[in-house]
């Protein structure tokens, strides 16, 4: 029996049979992501059911020099949670750590296991008239630990911020198996370095998050949504600036959607009906929400009138009920599925200053079209965060084996344009493996030195999620 077999037998004895998967059929679910990207062949999949078991698994891996891949809901889109192809990485799935530990509705905090699915966390908060305001398309599968590790944002960042602003305390198993516990529920705490912030966005490279204290908001008692037909991206940004000022700071979402996405949504969900009498080149999907006695419909109507008067808005549909609002938001969700069905394409999550979105969309579109007029550009995103998904779809006739090189050339050109706007190549999904080279090319030497120093301090053997963000050791 090999050393590895002995190691796995010992892990199985620790975790029980459901706690360690070794059979390739049973492991299949853990090697691919939402986009169908599949990397691997893990050594095995460990599914510890307690914090102590996570710590013991990590401790043993550290002693034996075994690489580890922390995994949440594998909805990440940069191959960070997928094990490598070499069969050397042990996937450590947090899915069995899914307990809501405590809710304090007066302190507006909630303590949860890292494996809790985001949607379940939101539901648990609602039961106490509170809200955990992180909202994203993958919320039915992504986990709080994954959200923390990727510093996730989503639809409501413009009002509530990203995970860095929504987490107060953390519990982390460090790469050598030690448990670092700082489950503080303090809203203000200025004692020295904020270590927990280091783990937010670290993509599982510094340790495995096992628990967190989340910051809650009051649950909105009312919300209103509207879909607006717009003539240009410039008009969208101008309307955003107006809405930020005129909506009493109650704006929770402001999404840019191109016509093509409305069509893709209707293709993916045939029950959706074209929302307006005629098509418009761009749309805004927005939401306002409040807890107190305020007339949100009047607020939206006034905004729509001001937008029409200034010729920023061409047409508008205000949802008259929650059911109608849900249908408008169904377009936002279904358009993602519509794109996914188009097969391999370049998915980006970049950001620029909000005021520069129109110039960026125009310049980047020209640059891509100059490379290939047949390439389909789909640019949508969270306007209030300056965050665009500037996605590029190869012509449908292109042979599959040509797509990788084609998309890489387009990405290189797109990022060159982005550099001219001092933008970020990752506003949401992180670096993982897929953006590592582009990220490293743009790192100043001092910054790289500091980052590598942090990694070495936490993980001197380089065993925790190797090759994500920084090169493997
Ligand atoms: C349809 C769709 C819509 C999306 N929309 C958004 C959006 O609006 N905003 C946004 O920010 N992202 C979005 N995403 C990306 C993705 O959902 C987020 O990155 C999410 O936070 C990942 O969570 P997860 O549990 O699925 O993590 P995984 O994909 O499992 O892992 C992501 C990374 O975190 C690490 N990790 C996971 N769990 C832990 C843990 N407990 N401790 C340490 N490291 C861990 C993994 O190793 C990996 O590097 C979307 C994805 C999809 C498929």
Coordinates of C-alpha atoms and ligand atoms in Angstrom, one line a residue:
X1 CA 0.0 0.0 0.0
X2 CA 1.4 3.4 -0.9
X3 CA 2.0 6.3 1.5
X4 CA -0.8 8.2 -0.1
X5 CA -3.3 5.3 0.3
X6 CA -2.3 5.0 4.0
X7 CA -2.8 8.8 4.4
X8 CA -6.3 8.6 2.8
X9 CA -7.3 5.5 4.9
X10 CA -6.3 7.5 8.0
X11 CA -8.4 10.5 6.8
X12 CA -11.3 8.2 6.2
X13 CA -11.0 6.8 9.7
X14 CA -11.1 10.4 11.0
X15 CA -14.0 11.7 8.9
X16 CA -16.0 8.5 8.3
X17 CA -17.1 7.2 4.9
X18 CA -19.3 10.2 3.9
X19 CA -16.5 12.5 4.9
X20 CA -13.9 11.3 2.3
X21 CA -14.8 10.6 -1.3
X22 CA -12.2 8.7 -3.4
X23 CA -14.3 7.2 -6.1
X24 CA -14.2 9.2 -9.4
X25 CA -18.0 9.1 -9.8
X26 CA -18.6 10.5 -6.4
X27 CA -15.9 13.1 -6.9
X28 CA -17.3 14.3 -10.3
X29 CA -19.5 17.0 -8.7
X30 CA -16.4 18.6 -7.2
X31 CA -14.2 19.1 -10.3
X32 CA -16.2 21.4 -12.5
X33 CA -17.8 24.8 -12.0
X34 CA -21.0 26.6 -13.2
X35 CA -19.4 27.5 -16.5
X36 CA -18.7 23.8 -17.2
X37 CA -14.9 24.5 -16.7
X38 CA -13.4 21.2 -15.5
X39 CA -9.9 20.9 -14.3
X40 CA -9.4 18.0 -12.5
X41 CA -8.4 14.9 -10.9
X42 CA -8.3 15.5 -7.1
X43 CA -6.4 13.2 -4.8
X44 CA -9.7 12.8 -2.9
X45 CA -12.5 15.1 -1.6
X46 CA -12.6 15.6 2.2
X47 CA -15.9 16.7 3.6
X48 CA -15.3 17.5 7.3
X49 CA -18.4 18.2 9.4
X50 CA -16.8 20.2 12.2
X51 CA -14.2 23.0 12.6
X52 CA -12.0 20.6 14.6
X53 CA -12.1 18.1 11.7
X54 CA -11.1 20.8 9.2
X55 CA -8.2 21.7 11.4
X56 CA -7.1 18.1 11.8
X57 CA -7.3 17.4 8.0
X58 CA -5.2 20.6 7.3
X59 CA -2.7 19.7 10.0
X60 CA -2.2 16.2 8.6
X61 CA -1.8 17.6 5.0
X62 CA 0.7 20.1 6.3
X63 CA 2.8 17.4 7.9
X64 CA 2.7 15.2 4.8
X65 CA 3.2 18.0 2.3
X66 CA -0.1 17.5 0.6
X67 CA -1.6 20.5 -1.4
X68 CA -5.1 21.6 -0.4
X69 CA -8.0 23.2 -2.4
X70 CA -10.6 24.8 -0.2
X71 CA -14.0 24.5 -2.0
X72 CA -17.3 26.3 -1.4
X73 CA -20.1 26.2 -3.9
X74 CA -17.8 26.1 -6.9
X75 CA -19.6 29.0 -8.5
X76 CA -16.3 30.9 -8.8
X77 CA -15.4 31.7 -12.4
X78 CA -11.6 31.7 -12.3
X79 CA -10.9 28.1 -11.6
X80 CA -9.8 28.8 -8.0
X81 CA -11.8 26.1 -6.3
X82 CA -11.1 23.4 -8.9
X83 CA -8.3 20.9 -8.2
X84 CA -5.4 20.6 -10.6
X85 CA -5.2 17.9 -13.2
X86 CA -2.2 16.2 -11.6
X87 CA -4.2 14.3 -8.9
X88 CA -2.1 15.8 -6.1
X89 CA -4.5 18.3 -4.5
X90 CA -6.9 17.3 -1.8
X91 CA -10.2 19.1 -2.2
X92 CA -11.6 20.3 1.2
X93 CA -15.2 21.0 0.8
X94 CA -17.0 23.1 3.4
X95 CA -20.5 21.9 2.4
X96 CA -21.1 20.0 5.6
X97 CA -20.3 23.0 7.8
X98 CA -23.7 24.7 7.3
X99 CA -25.0 25.8 10.6
X100 CA -26.3 29.2 11.5
X101 CA -24.7 29.6 14.9
X102 CA -26.4 32.7 16.3
X103 CA -28.4 35.7 15.3
X104 CA -28.4 39.0 17.3
X105 CA -31.1 41.2 15.8
X106 CA -30.3 44.1 18.2
X107 CA -26.7 44.1 17.3
X108 CA -27.6 43.4 13.6
X109 CA -25.1 40.5 13.4
X110 CA -25.2 36.8 12.6
X111 CA -22.6 34.1 13.2
X112 CA -22.5 31.3 10.6
X113 CA -20.5 28.3 9.5
X114 CA -18.5 29.0 6.3
X115 CA -20.3 26.3 4.4
X116 CA -23.8 28.0 4.7
X117 CA -25.3 28.7 1.3
X118 CA -25.8 32.4 0.8
X119 CA -29.6 32.1 0.1
X120 CA -30.1 30.2 3.4
X121 CA -28.2 32.9 5.3
X122 CA -30.5 35.5 3.8
X123 CA -33.6 33.5 4.7
X124 CA -32.4 33.0 8.3
X125 CA -31.9 36.8 8.6
X126 CA -35.4 37.5 7.3
X127 CA -36.9 35.4 10.1
X128 CA -35.5 38.1 12.5
X129 CA -36.6 41.1 10.3
X130 CA -33.1 41.6 9.3
X131 CA -31.4 41.3 5.9
X132 CA -28.0 40.1 4.8
X133 CA -27.7 42.3 1.7
X134 CA -25.3 40.4 -0.5
X135 CA -27.2 39.3 -3.6
X136 CA -25.8 37.6 -6.7
X137 CA -26.9 35.2 -9.4
X138 CA -25.2 32.2 -7.8
X139 CA -26.7 32.7 -4.3
X140 CA -28.5 29.4 -4.4
X141 CA -25.2 27.6 -4.5
X142 CA -22.3 29.8 -3.4
X143 CA -21.2 29.6 0.3
X144 CA -20.4 32.3 2.8
X145 CA -16.8 31.0 2.9
X146 CA -16.5 31.3 -0.9
X147 CA -18.0 34.8 -0.7
X148 CA -15.4 35.8 1.9
X149 CA -12.6 34.2 0.0
X150 CA -13.5 36.1 -3.2
X151 CA -14.7 39.3 -1.5
X152 CA -17.9 38.9 -3.4
X153 CA -20.0 41.8 -4.5
X154 CA -23.2 41.6 -6.5
X155 CA -26.3 43.7 -7.2
X156 CA -26.4 45.8 -4.1
X157 CA -22.8 46.9 -3.6
X158 CA -23.6 50.5 -4.3
X159 CA -25.7 50.6 -1.1
X160 CA -24.2 48.0 1.1
X161 CA -20.6 47.4 -0.1
X162 CA -18.7 44.1 -0.8
X163 CA -17.9 41.3 1.7
X164 CA -15.1 43.4 3.2
X165 CA -17.8 45.7 4.5
X166 CA -20.2 43.0 5.5
X167 CA -18.0 40.9 7.7
X168 CA -17.0 41.8 11.3
X169 CA -15.3 38.7 12.6
X170 CA -13.7 35.5 11.2
X171 CA -12.6 32.0 12.2
X172 CA -9.9 30.5 10.0
X173 CA -7.9 27.3 9.9
X174 CA -4.4 28.3 9.0
X175 CA -2.3 26.3 6.6
X176 CA -0.5 24.4 9.4
X177 CA -3.8 23.5 11.1
X178 CA -3.8 26.1 13.8
X179 CA -7.2 27.7 14.5
X180 CA -7.3 31.5 14.4
X181 CA -10.5 32.7 16.0
X182 CA -11.6 36.3 16.0
X183 CA -15.4 36.0 15.9
X184 CA -15.9 39.5 17.1
X185 CA -19.3 41.1 16.7
X186 CA -18.0 44.6 17.3
X187 CA -19.0 47.3 14.9
X188 CA -16.1 49.5 15.9
X189 CA -12.7 47.9 16.7
X190 CA -9.4 49.6 16.0
X191 CA -7.0 47.3 17.7
X192 CA -4.0 47.1 15.5
X193 CA -4.0 45.4 12.1
X194 CA -7.3 44.2 10.9
X195 CA -6.1 40.6 10.2
X196 CA -9.5 39.4 9.1
X197 CA -9.4 41.8 6.1
X198 CA -6.4 39.9 4.8
X199 CA -8.5 36.8 4.3
X200 CA -11.2 38.6 2.3
X201 CA -10.3 38.2 -1.3
X202 CA -7.4 35.9 -0.6
X203 CA -9.1 33.1 -2.5
X204 CA -8.2 30.3 -0.1
X205 CA -4.5 30.9 -0.4
X206 CA -3.9 31.9 3.2
X207 CA -6.2 29.5 5.1
X208 CA -9.7 28.0 5.2
X209 CA -12.5 30.1 6.6
X210 CA -14.7 28.0 8.9
X211 CA -16.9 30.7 10.4
X212 CA -17.8 34.4 10.2
X213 CA -19.8 37.1 12.0
X214 CA -21.8 38.9 9.3
X215 CA -23.2 42.5 9.5
X216 CA -26.9 42.7 8.9
X217 CA -29.2 45.5 7.8
X218 CA -32.9 46.1 8.7
X219 CA -35.0 44.0 6.2
X220 CA -36.6 46.5 3.7
X221 CA -40.4 46.6 4.1
X222 CA -40.8 47.8 0.5
X223 CA -39.0 48.0 -2.8
X224 CA -39.8 49.1 -6.3
X225 CA -38.1 48.2 -9.5
X226 CA -38.1 49.7 -13.0
X227 CA -36.8 48.8 -16.4
X228 CA -35.9 51.8 -18.6
X229 CA -35.2 52.0 -22.3
X230 CA -32.0 54.2 -22.9
X231 CA -30.5 55.7 -26.0
X232 CA -26.8 55.4 -25.0
X233 CA -24.3 54.3 -22.3
X234 CA -23.6 58.0 -21.6
X235 CA -27.4 58.5 -20.8
X236 CA -27.2 55.5 -18.5
X237 CA -24.3 57.0 -16.5
X238 CA -26.0 60.5 -16.4
X239 CA -29.2 59.0 -15.2
X240 CA -27.3 57.1 -12.5
X241 CA -25.8 60.3 -11.2
X242 CA -29.3 61.8 -11.1
X243 CA -30.7 58.8 -9.4
X244 CA -28.0 58.7 -6.7
X245 CA -28.9 62.3 -5.8
X246 CA -32.7 62.2 -6.2
X247 CA -33.6 58.8 -4.7
X248 CA -32.8 59.8 -1.1
X249 CA -29.9 57.4 -1.0
X250 CA -32.3 54.5 -1.3
X251 CA -31.0 53.1 -4.5
X252 CA -30.0 49.5 -4.1
X253 CA -29.3 48.4 -7.7
X254 CA -28.6 50.1 -11.0
X255 CA -27.8 47.6 -13.8
X256 CA -26.8 48.3 -17.4
X257 CA -28.2 45.8 -19.9
X258 CA -27.7 45.9 -23.6
X259 CA -30.5 44.8 -26.0
X260 CA -28.7 41.6 -26.9
X261 CA -29.0 40.5 -23.3
X262 CA -32.8 40.9 -23.3
X263 CA -32.9 38.7 -26.4
X264 CA -30.6 36.1 -24.7
X265 CA -32.8 36.1 -21.6
X266 CA -35.9 35.4 -23.8
X267 CA -34.1 32.6 -25.6
X268 CA -33.2 31.0 -22.2
X269 CA -36.6 31.5 -20.6
X270 CA -39.3 31.5 -23.4
X271 CA -42.0 32.6 -20.9
X272 CA -40.4 36.0 -20.8
X273 CA -42.1 38.6 -22.9
X274 CA -40.3 41.6 -24.5
X275 CA -40.8 44.2 -21.8
X276 CA -41.5 47.2 -24.0
X277 CA -43.3 48.0 -27.3
X278 CA -40.1 48.5 -29.2
X279 CA -36.5 47.6 -28.7
X280 CA -33.9 50.1 -27.3
X281 CA -30.1 49.8 -27.6
X282 CA -29.6 49.9 -23.8
X283 CA -31.7 49.4 -20.7
X284 CA -31.4 50.2 -17.0
X285 CA -32.8 47.8 -14.5
X286 CA -33.0 49.5 -11.1
X287 CA -34.4 49.1 -7.6
X288 CA -35.0 51.3 -4.7
X289 CA -35.8 49.9 -1.2
X290 CA -36.7 51.3 2.2
X291 CA -37.8 50.3 5.7
X292 CA -39.8 53.4 6.6
X293 CA -43.0 55.2 5.5
X294 CA -41.8 56.6 2.2
X295 CA -43.5 56.7 -1.1
X296 CA -41.1 54.8 -3.3
X297 CA -43.4 54.7 -6.4
X298 CA -43.5 58.5 -6.3
X299 CA -39.7 58.7 -6.1
X300 CA -39.3 56.4 -9.1
X301 CA -42.0 58.3 -11.1
X302 CA -40.3 61.6 -10.5
X303 CA -36.9 60.2 -11.6
X304 CA -38.5 58.8 -14.7
X305 CA -40.1 62.1 -15.5
X306 CA -36.8 64.0 -15.0
X307 CA -35.0 61.4 -17.2
X308 CA -37.6 61.7 -20.0
X309 CA -37.5 65.5 -19.8
X310 CA -33.7 65.5 -20.2
X311 CA -34.0 63.0 -23.0
X312 CA -31.9 60.5 -21.0
X313 CA -34.7 58.0 -20.8
X314 CA -36.8 56.9 -23.9
X315 CA -39.3 54.7 -22.2
X316 CA -39.9 53.0 -18.9
X317 CA -41.8 50.2 -17.2
X318 CA -42.3 50.6 -13.5
X319 CA -43.2 47.3 -11.8
X320 CA -46.7 47.6 -10.2
X321 CA -46.3 44.6 -7.9
X322 CA -43.6 42.4 -6.4
X323 CA -44.5 39.7 -9.0
X324 CA -43.9 42.2 -11.8
X325 CA -40.6 43.3 -10.2
X326 CA -39.6 39.6 -10.0
X327 CA -40.3 39.2 -13.7
X328 CA -38.1 42.2 -14.5
X329 CA -35.3 40.7 -12.5
X330 CA -35.8 37.4 -14.2
X331 CA -34.3 39.1 -17.3
X332 CA -31.1 39.8 -15.4
X333 CA -30.9 36.2 -14.3
X334 CA -31.9 34.5 -17.5
X335 CA -29.5 36.5 -19.6
X336 CA -26.6 34.8 -17.9
X337 CA -28.0 31.4 -18.7
X338 CA -28.5 32.6 -22.3
X339 CA -24.9 33.5 -22.6
X340 CA -23.7 30.3 -21.0
X341 CA -25.6 28.4 -23.7
X342 CA -23.5 30.1 -26.3
X343 CA -20.5 28.0 -25.2
X344 CA -16.9 29.0 -24.6
X345 CA -16.5 32.8 -24.6
X346 CA -14.5 35.4 -22.8
X347 CA -16.0 36.4 -19.5
X348 CA -14.6 39.4 -17.8
X349 CA -15.4 41.4 -14.6
X350 CA -13.5 44.6 -15.0
X351 CA -14.0 48.0 -13.4
X352 CA -13.3 51.6 -14.3
X353 CA -14.3 54.9 -12.7
X354 CA -18.1 55.2 -13.2
X355 CA -17.7 58.5 -15.1
X356 CA -15.5 56.7 -17.6
X357 CA -17.8 53.8 -18.5
X358 CA -19.1 55.3 -21.7
X359 CA -15.6 56.2 -23.0
X360 CA -14.4 52.7 -22.1
X361 CA -17.2 50.9 -23.7
X362 CA -16.7 52.9 -26.9
X363 CA -12.9 52.5 -27.0
X364 CA -12.9 48.9 -26.1
X365 CA -15.6 48.0 -28.6
X366 CA -13.7 49.8 -31.4
X367 CA -10.5 48.0 -30.4
X368 CA -12.2 44.6 -30.5
X369 CA -14.0 45.2 -33.7
X370 CA -10.7 46.2 -35.3
X371 CA -9.4 42.8 -34.4
X372 CA -12.5 40.9 -35.5
X373 CA -15.6 42.6 -36.8
X374 CA -17.5 39.2 -36.3
X375 CA -16.9 39.0 -32.6
X376 CA -20.0 39.6 -30.6
X377 CA -19.6 42.1 -27.7
X378 CA -21.9 41.9 -24.7
X379 CA -21.3 44.6 -22.2
X380 CA -23.4 44.8 -19.1
X381 CA -22.8 45.4 -15.4
X382 CA -23.3 47.1 -12.1
X383 CA -23.1 50.8 -13.1
X384 CA -23.0 52.0 -9.5
X385 CA -19.7 50.1 -8.9
X386 CA -18.1 51.0 -12.3
X387 CA -18.1 47.2 -12.8
X388 CA -18.6 45.8 -16.3
X389 CA -18.9 42.4 -17.7
X390 CA -17.4 43.1 -21.1
X391 CA -17.9 39.7 -22.5
X392 CA -16.8 38.5 -26.0
X393 CA -18.4 35.7 -27.9
X394 CA -16.6 34.1 -30.9
X395 CA -18.5 33.9 -34.2
X396 CA -20.9 30.8 -33.9
X397 CA -19.1 29.2 -36.8
X398 CA -15.7 29.1 -35.2
X399 CA -14.1 25.7 -34.6
X400 CA -13.8 24.8 -30.9
X401 CA -10.0 24.2 -31.1
X402 CA -9.4 27.7 -32.3
X403 CA -11.3 29.5 -29.5
X404 CA -8.7 29.5 -26.7
X405 CA -6.1 31.3 -28.7
X406 CA -8.7 33.6 -30.3
X407 CA -10.2 34.6 -26.9
X408 CA -6.7 35.1 -25.4
X409 CA -5.7 37.6 -28.1
X410 CA -9.0 39.5 -27.6
X411 CA -8.4 39.5 -23.8
X412 CA -4.9 40.9 -24.2
X413 CA -6.2 43.7 -26.4
X414 CA -9.1 44.5 -24.1
X415 CA -6.8 44.7 -21.0
X416 CA -4.5 47.0 -22.9
X417 CA -7.4 49.4 -23.4
X418 CA -8.4 48.9 -19.8
X419 CA -4.9 49.9 -18.6
X420 CA -5.4 53.2 -20.4
X421 CA -8.3 53.8 -18.0
X422 CA -6.4 52.7 -14.9
X423 CA -9.0 50.0 -14.5
X424 CA -9.0 46.7 -12.7
X425 CA -9.0 43.3 -14.5
X426 CA -11.0 41.8 -11.7
X427 CA -13.7 43.7 -9.9
X428 CA -15.6 40.6 -8.7
X429 CA -14.4 37.1 -9.5
X430 CA -10.8 37.4 -8.4
X431 CA -7.6 36.1 -9.9
X432 CA -7.7 32.4 -9.4
X433 CA -5.7 30.6 -12.0
X434 CA -7.2 32.0 -15.1
X435 CA -6.2 35.7 -14.6
X436 CA -2.9 35.1 -12.8
X437 CA -0.6 35.9 -15.7
X438 CA -2.4 39.1 -16.6
X439 CA -2.5 40.1 -12.9
X440 CA 1.3 39.4 -12.3
X441 CA 2.2 41.4 -15.4
X442 CA 0.6 44.5 -13.9
X443 CA 2.0 44.1 -10.3
X444 CA 4.6 46.6 -9.3
X445 CA 7.8 44.9 -7.9
X446 CA 7.3 46.3 -4.4
X447 CA 3.7 45.1 -4.3
X448 CA 4.6 41.6 -5.5
X449 CA 7.3 41.4 -2.8
X450 CA 4.9 42.3 -0.1
X451 CA 2.3 39.9 -1.4
X452 CA 4.7 37.0 -1.6
X453 CA 6.0 37.9 1.9
X454 CA 2.4 37.6 3.3
X455 CA 1.9 34.3 1.5
X456 CA 5.2 32.9 2.9
X457 CA 4.3 34.1 6.4
X458 CA 1.0 32.3 6.4
X459 CA 1.9 29.3 4.2
X460 CA 5.7 28.7 4.2
X461 CA 5.3 25.3 2.4
X462 CA 3.0 26.8 -0.2
X463 CA 0.4 24.0 0.2
X464 CA -2.8 26.1 0.5
X465 CA -4.4 26.5 -2.9
X466 CA -1.1 26.6 -4.7
X467 CA -0.9 28.6 -8.0
X468 CA -4.0 30.7 -7.3
X469 CA -3.2 34.5 -7.4
X470 CA 0.6 33.9 -7.1
X471 CA 2.7 31.3 -8.9
X472 CA 3.1 27.9 -7.1
X473 CA 6.3 27.6 -5.1
Ligands
LIG1 C1 -24.4 33.0 -12.3 C2 -23.3 33.6 -11.5 C3 -23.4 34.9 -11.1 C4 -22.3 35.5 -10.3 N1 -22.5 36.8 -9.9 C5 -21.5 37.3 -9.1 C6 -21.6 38.7 -8.6 O1 -22.6 39.4 -9.0 N2 -20.7 39.2 -7.8 C7 -19.6 38.4 -7.5 O2 -18.7 38.9 -6.7 N3 -19.4 37.2 -7.9 C8 -20.3 36.6 -8.7 N4 -20.2 35.3 -9.2 C9 -19.0 34.5 -8.8 C10 -19.1 33.6 -7.6 O3 -20.5 33.3 -7.3 C11 -18.5 34.2 -6.4 O4 -17.1 34.4 -6.6 C12 -18.7 33.5 -5.1 O5 -18.4 34.3 -4.0 C13 -18.0 32.2 -5.0 O6 -18.5 31.4 -3.9 P1 -18.4 29.8 -3.9 O7 -18.8 29.3 -2.5 O8 -19.1 29.2 -5.0 O9 -16.8 29.6 -3.9 P2 -15.9 28.6 -4.8 O10 -16.2 28.8 -6.2 O11 -16.1 27.2 -4.3 O12 -14.5 29.1 -4.4 C14 -14.0 30.4 -4.9 C15 -12.6 30.6 -4.2 O13 -12.7 30.7 -2.8 C16 -12.0 29.7 -2.2 N5 -12.8 29.2 -1.1 C17 -14.1 28.7 -1.1 N6 -14.5 28.4 0.1 C18 -13.5 28.8 1.0 C19 -13.4 28.8 2.4 N7 -14.3 28.4 3.2 N8 -12.2 29.2 2.9 C20 -11.2 29.7 2.1 N9 -11.3 29.7 0.8 C21 -12.4 29.3 0.2 C22 -11.7 28.6 -3.3 O14 -10.6 27.9 -3.0 C23 -11.7 29.5 -4.5 O15 -10.4 30.0 -4.7 C24 -21.2 34.7 -10.0 C25 -21.1 33.4 -10.4 C26 -22.1 32.8 -11.1 C27 -22.0 31.4 -11.6

